[in-house]
PDB file of C-alpha atoms in Angstrom:
ATOM      1  CA  MET U 231       0.000   0.000   0.000  1.00 91.00           C
ATOM      2  CA  ARG U 232       2.934   2.319   0.658  1.00 94.00           C
ATOM      3  CA  ASP U 233       3.831   2.279  -3.061  1.00 96.00           C
ATOM      4  CA  LEU U 234       0.232   3.007  -4.107  1.00 96.00           C
ATOM      5  CA  ILE U 235       0.165   6.055  -1.831  1.00 95.00           C
ATOM      6  CA  ALA U 236       3.580   7.276  -3.018  1.00 94.00           C
ATOM      7  CA  HIS U 237       2.562   6.848  -6.660  1.00 96.00           C
ATOM      8  CA  ARG U 238      -0.701   8.703  -6.063  1.00 93.00           C
ATOM      9  CA  VAL U 239       1.249  11.636  -4.616  1.00 92.00           C
ATOM     10  CA  GLU U 240       3.651  11.590  -7.578  1.00 93.00           C
ATOM     11  CA  MET U 241       0.719  11.369 -10.008  1.00 93.00           C
ATOM     12  CA  TRP U 242      -0.798  14.561  -8.579  1.00 93.00           C
ATOM     13  CA  ARG U 243       2.609  16.235  -8.550  1.00 91.00           C
ATOM     14  CA  ALA U 244       3.095  15.372 -12.246  1.00 92.00           C
ATOM     15  CA  ILE U 245      -0.359  16.679 -13.181  1.00 91.00           C
ATOM     16  CA  GLY U 246       0.724  19.978 -11.648  1.00 86.00           C
ATOM     17  CA  HIS U 247      -2.600  21.505 -10.628  1.00 84.00           C
ATOM     18  CA  HIS U 248      -1.968  21.588  -6.901  1.00 88.00           C
ATOM     19  CA  THR U 249       0.598  23.071  -4.560  1.00 89.00           C
ATOM     20  CA  SER U 250       3.269  20.817  -3.053  1.00 88.00           C
ATOM     21  CA  ARG U 251       1.579  21.159   0.318  1.00 90.00           C
ATOM     22  CA  GLU U 252      -1.832  20.123  -1.080  1.00 90.00           C
ATOM     23  CA  VAL U 253      -0.295  17.117  -2.789  1.00 90.00           C
ATOM     24  CA  GLN U 254       1.687  16.016   0.258  1.00 87.00           C
ATOM     25  CA  THR U 255      -1.201  16.427   2.710  1.00 93.00           C
ATOM     26  CA  HIS U 256      -3.374  14.335   0.380  1.00 92.00           C
ATOM     27  CA  ALA U 257      -1.454  11.158   1.277  1.00 93.00           C
ATOM     28  CA  ALA U 258      -2.943  10.555   4.748  1.00 95.00           C
ATOM     29  CA  PRO U 259      -6.639  10.987   3.825  1.00 96.00           C
ATOM     30  CA  TYR U 260      -6.125   8.897   0.699  1.00 96.00           C
ATOM     31  CA  ARG U 261      -4.513   6.131   2.773  1.00 96.00           C
ATOM     32  CA  ARG U 262      -7.519   6.160   5.143  1.00 97.00           C
ATOM     33  CA  TRP U 263      -9.889   6.011   2.157  1.00 97.00           C
ATOM     34  CA  LEU U 264      -7.960   3.327   0.264  1.00 97.00           C
ATOM     35  CA  ARG U 265      -7.158   0.797   3.012  1.00 98.00           C
ATOM     36  CA  PRO U 266     -10.724  -0.462   3.690  1.00 98.00           C
ATOM     37  CA  ARG U 267     -11.554  -0.466  -0.029  1.00 97.00           C
ATOM     38  CA  LEU U 268      -8.561  -2.625  -0.874  1.00 97.00           C
ATOM     39  CA  ARG U 269      -9.502  -5.027   1.925  1.00 97.00           C
ATOM     40  CA  SER U 270     -13.123  -5.280   0.749  1.00 97.00           C
ATOM     41  CA  GLY U 271     -12.245  -5.655  -2.938  1.00 96.00           C
ATOM     42  CA  GLU U 272     -14.009  -2.398  -3.824  1.00 97.00           C
ATOM     43  CA  VAL U 273     -10.611  -1.246  -5.139  1.00 98.00           C
ATOM     44  CA  VAL U 274      -8.276  -3.537  -7.054  1.00 98.00           C
ATOM     45  CA  ALA U 275      -4.708  -2.396  -7.639  1.00 98.00           C
ATOM     46  CA  TYR U 276      -1.804  -3.623  -9.745  1.00 97.00           C
ATOM     47  CA  LEU U 277       1.847  -2.837  -9.245  1.00 97.00           C
ATOM     48  CA  ALA U 278       4.433  -3.089 -12.022  1.00 97.00           C
ATOM     49  CA  LEU U 279       7.817  -4.382 -10.944  1.00 96.00           C
ATOM     50  CA  VAL U 280      11.202  -4.179 -12.587  1.00 95.00           C
ATOM     51  CA  GLY U 281      13.296  -6.552 -10.544  1.00 95.00           C
ATOM     52  CA  ASP U 282      12.089  -5.862  -7.036  1.00 94.00           C
ATOM     53  CA  GLU U 283      11.365  -2.156  -7.648  1.00 95.00           C
ATOM     54  CA  VAL U 284       7.799  -0.897  -8.037  1.00 97.00           C
ATOM     55  CA  VAL U 285       7.907   1.339 -11.135  1.00 97.00           C
ATOM     56  CA  GLY U 286       4.216   1.767 -11.889  1.00 97.00           C
ATOM     57  CA  SER U 287       0.762   1.227 -10.479  1.00 97.00           C
ATOM     58  CA  GLY U 288      -2.905   1.711 -11.144  1.00 97.00           C
ATOM     59  CA  SER U 289      -6.221   1.009  -9.464  1.00 98.00           C
ATOM     60  CA  LEU U 290      -9.774   0.160 -10.363  1.00 98.00           C
ATOM     61  CA  TRP U 291     -12.494   1.402  -8.019  1.00 98.00           C
ATOM     62  CA  PHE U 292     -15.904  -0.212  -8.264  1.00 97.00           C
ATOM     63  CA  MET U 293     -17.593   3.138  -7.736  1.00 94.00           C
ATOM     64  CA  PRO U 294     -21.204   3.103  -6.537  1.00 92.00           C
ATOM     65  CA  GLN U 295     -23.673   4.275  -9.154  1.00 87.00           C
ATOM     66  CA  GLU U 296     -27.232   5.414  -8.770  1.00 85.00           C
ATOM     67  CA  PRO U 297     -29.882   3.298 -10.502  1.00 83.00           C
ATOM     68  CA  ARG U 298     -30.445   4.376 -14.098  1.00 78.00           C
ATOM     69  CA  PRO U 299     -31.886   2.788 -17.222  1.00 79.00           C
ATOM     70  CA  GLY U 300     -29.856  -0.291 -18.055  1.00 70.00           C
ATOM     71  CA  ALA U 301     -28.041  -0.289 -14.706  1.00 69.00           C
ATOM     72  CA  ALA U 302     -30.013  -1.022 -11.572  1.00 64.00           C
ATOM     73  CA  GLY U 303     -27.586   0.538  -9.117  1.00 63.00           C
ATOM     74  CA  ARG U 304     -24.526  -1.479 -10.076  1.00 81.00           C
ATOM     75  CA  GLU U 305     -21.013  -0.216  -9.564  1.00 89.00           C
ATOM     76  CA  ILE U 306     -19.084   1.443 -12.372  1.00 91.00           C
ATOM     77  CA  PRO U 307     -15.433   0.406 -12.639  1.00 96.00           C
ATOM     78  CA  TYR U 308     -13.426   3.628 -12.452  1.00 96.00           C
ATOM     79  CA  LEU U 309      -9.779   3.522 -13.495  1.00 97.00           C
ATOM     80  CA  MET U 310      -7.698   5.751 -11.238  1.00 97.00           C
ATOM     81  CA  SER U 311      -4.320   6.541  -9.739  1.00 96.00           C
ATOM     82  CA  MET U 312      -2.304   5.520 -12.782  1.00 97.00           C
ATOM     83  CA  TYR U 313       1.376   6.305 -12.403  1.00 96.00           C
ATOM     84  CA  THR U 314       4.640   5.193 -13.992  1.00 96.00           C
ATOM     85  CA  ARG U 315       7.985   6.568 -12.860  1.00 96.00           C
ATOM     86  CA  PRO U 316       9.364   8.970 -15.494  1.00 95.00           C
ATOM     87  CA  GLU U 317      12.436   6.822 -16.176  1.00 96.00           C
ATOM     88  CA  ASN U 318      10.172   3.832 -16.891  1.00 96.00           C
ATOM     89  CA  GLN U 319       7.667   5.575 -19.142  1.00 95.00           C
ATOM     90  CA  ARG U 320       7.190   4.611 -22.807  1.00 94.00           C
ATOM     91  CA  GLN U 321       7.895   0.951 -22.044  1.00 95.00           C
ATOM     92  CA  GLY U 322       4.290  -0.276 -22.082  1.00 96.00           C
ATOM     93  CA  ILE U 323       3.969  -0.400 -18.302  1.00 97.00           C
ATOM     94  CA  ALA U 324       0.875   1.814 -18.050  1.00 96.00           C
ATOM     95  CA  SER U 325      -0.764  -0.016 -20.962  1.00 97.00           C
ATOM     96  CA  ALA U 326      -0.139  -3.374 -19.305  1.00 97.00           C
ATOM     97  CA  ILE U 327      -1.662  -2.175 -16.019  1.00 97.00           C
ATOM     98  CA  VAL U 328      -4.696  -0.690 -17.788  1.00 97.00           C
ATOM     99  CA  LEU U 329      -5.265  -3.926 -19.726  1.00 97.00           C
ATOM    100  CA  ARG U 330      -5.106  -5.982 -16.511  1.00 97.00           C
ATOM    101  CA  LEU U 331      -7.581  -3.678 -14.779  1.00 98.00           C
ATOM    102  CA  VAL U 332      -9.904  -3.711 -17.810  1.00 97.00           C
ATOM    103  CA  THR U 333      -9.851  -7.512 -17.610  1.00 97.00           C
ATOM    104  CA  VAL U 334     -10.904  -7.293 -13.940  1.00 97.00           C
ATOM    105  CA  ALA U 335     -13.742  -4.954 -14.934  1.00 95.00           C
ATOM    106  CA  ARG U 336     -14.846  -7.216 -17.795  1.00 94.00           C
ATOM    107  CA  ARG U 337     -14.908 -10.258 -15.512  1.00 95.00           C
ATOM    108  CA  SER U 338     -17.122  -8.347 -13.073  1.00 93.00           C
ATOM    109  CA  GLY U 339     -19.791  -8.123 -15.768  1.00 90.00           C
ATOM    110  CA  ALA U 340     -19.494  -4.345 -16.127  1.00 89.00           C
ATOM    111  CA  ALA U 341     -20.608  -2.747 -19.374  1.00 87.00           C
ATOM    112  CA  ARG U 342     -17.927  -0.031 -19.350  1.00 90.00           C
ATOM    113  CA  VAL U 343     -14.920   1.438 -17.567  1.00 94.00           C
ATOM    114  CA  THR U 344     -14.619   5.173 -16.936  1.00 94.00           C
ATOM    115  CA  LEU U 345     -11.739   7.442 -15.989  1.00 95.00           C
ATOM    116  CA  HIS U 346     -10.586  11.032 -15.920  1.00 92.00           C
ATOM    117  CA  ALA U 347      -7.421  11.344 -17.967  1.00 91.00           C
ATOM    118  CA  ALA U 348      -4.628  13.768 -17.313  1.00 89.00           C
ATOM    119  CA  ASP U 349      -3.126  15.170 -20.487  1.00 87.00           C
ATOM    120  CA  GLN U 350      -0.093  12.904 -19.987  1.00 87.00           C
ATOM    121  CA  GLY U 351      -2.256   9.759 -19.981  1.00 91.00           C
ATOM    122  CA  ARG U 352      -4.646  10.487 -22.847  1.00 93.00           C
ATOM    123  CA  PRO U 353      -2.506   8.880 -25.588  1.00 93.00           C
ATOM    124  CA  VAL U 354      -2.281   5.632 -23.601  1.00 94.00           C
ATOM    125  CA  TYR U 355      -6.035   5.429 -23.098  1.00 95.00           C
ATOM    126  CA  GLU U 356      -6.845   6.387 -26.678  1.00 95.00           C
ATOM    127  CA  ARG U 357      -4.478   3.694 -28.029  1.00 95.00           C
ATOM    128  CA  LEU U 358      -6.327   1.162 -25.885  1.00 96.00           C
ATOM    129  CA  GLY U 359      -9.725   2.168 -27.277  1.00 95.00           C
ATOM    130  CA  PHE U 360     -11.035   4.574 -24.640  1.00 96.00           C
ATOM    131  CA  GLU U 361     -13.285   7.262 -26.090  1.00 94.00           C
ATOM    132  CA  PRO U 362     -13.300  10.852 -24.877  1.00 89.00           C
ATOM    133  CA  THR U 363     -16.613  11.850 -23.312  1.00 86.00           C
ATOM    134  CA  ALA U 364     -18.163  15.178 -22.477  1.00 82.00           C
ATOM    135  CA  GLU U 365     -18.039  16.077 -18.830  1.00 81.00           C
ATOM    136  CA  MET U 366     -19.139  19.390 -17.488  1.00 83.00           C
ATOM    137  CA  ARG U 367     -18.241  20.994 -14.199  1.00 77.00           C
ATOM    138  CA  LEU U 368     -19.451  23.860 -12.082  1.00 85.00           C
ATOM    139  CA  TRP U 369     -16.907  25.073  -9.548  1.00 79.00           C
ATOM    140  CA  LEU U 370     -18.659  25.961  -6.301  1.00 87.00           C
ATOM    141  CA  ARG U 371     -15.319  27.068  -4.898  1.00 84.00           C
ATOM    142  CA  ARG U 372     -12.690  27.338  -7.617  1.00 80.00           C
ATOM    143  CA  PRO U 373      -9.190  26.263  -6.526  1.00 76.00           C
ATOM    144  CA  ALA U 374      -6.328  28.645  -7.235  1.00 74.00           C
ATOM    145  CA  TRP U 375      -4.924  26.479 -10.040  1.00 69.00           C
ATOM    146  CA  ALA U 376      -8.238  26.643 -11.921  1.00 72.00           C
ATOM    147  CA  ARG U 377      -8.680  30.423 -11.790  1.00 72.00           C
ATOM    148  CA  PRO U 378      -8.234  32.082 -15.143  1.00 70.00           C
ATOM    149  CA  ASN U 379      -5.762  34.924 -15.101  1.00 63.00           C
ATOM    150  CA  ALA U 380      -6.858  38.344 -16.300  1.00 40.00           C
ATOM    151  CA  ARG U 381      -4.939  38.034 -19.565  1.00 48.00           C
ATOM    152  CA  ALA U 382      -6.666  34.761 -20.468  1.00 46.00           C
ATOM    153  CA  VAL U 383     -10.078  36.278 -19.754  1.00 43.00           C
ATOM    154  CA  THR U 384      -9.298  39.307 -21.905  1.00 40.00           C
ATOM    155  CA  THR U 385      -8.002  37.110 -24.717  1.00 41.00           C
ATOM    156  CA  ARG U 386     -11.127  34.956 -24.633  1.00 44.00           C
ATOM    157  CA  ALA U 387     -13.364  38.012 -24.645  1.00 44.00           C
ATOM    158  CA  ARG U 388     -11.531  39.504 -27.630  1.00 46.00           C
ATOM    159  CA  ALA U 389     -11.618  36.252 -29.543  1.00 48.00           C
ATOM    160  CA  GLY U 390     -15.364  36.054 -29.091  1.00 49.00           C
ATOM    161  CA  SER U 391     -16.161  39.682 -29.966  1.00 44.00           C
ATOM    162  CA  ARG U 392     -17.859  40.644 -33.239  1.00 45.00           C
ATOM    163  CA  ARG U 393     -15.778  43.671 -34.177  1.00 42.00           C
TER     164      ARG U 393
END
């Protein structure tokens, strides 16, 4: 579990949307969230080893879903916490982990797997057949990293004007 937590921290650091403090303080609450879910099987995780070193990891969370047409309250497999150490990237490690986790999802009887892809991971998922979907968001309290700067707002306004 220690490696899963460390990789999750490094994943957020690589994405770059949060401060170092936010990323580091995320480890303890994530550990408390993850531990019982790993024990219950609600989360399945794979570690990639080179020798005896863990160089990559990923998890599949059987996320609760509300009942909807075609799915009477079943869980949706959600691919998350994918990370490969920079020096081990572009060796097929992430793809191998994703394929293993997709197999777990398929064996569960799920109709689909979902995920939120960081820009760094999109090519991997697209190569494996994942389709981009439309997700919308309304920030109720926008974090600092998501605030547009004044220049970007001005640029957008100019681009959309009819002059």
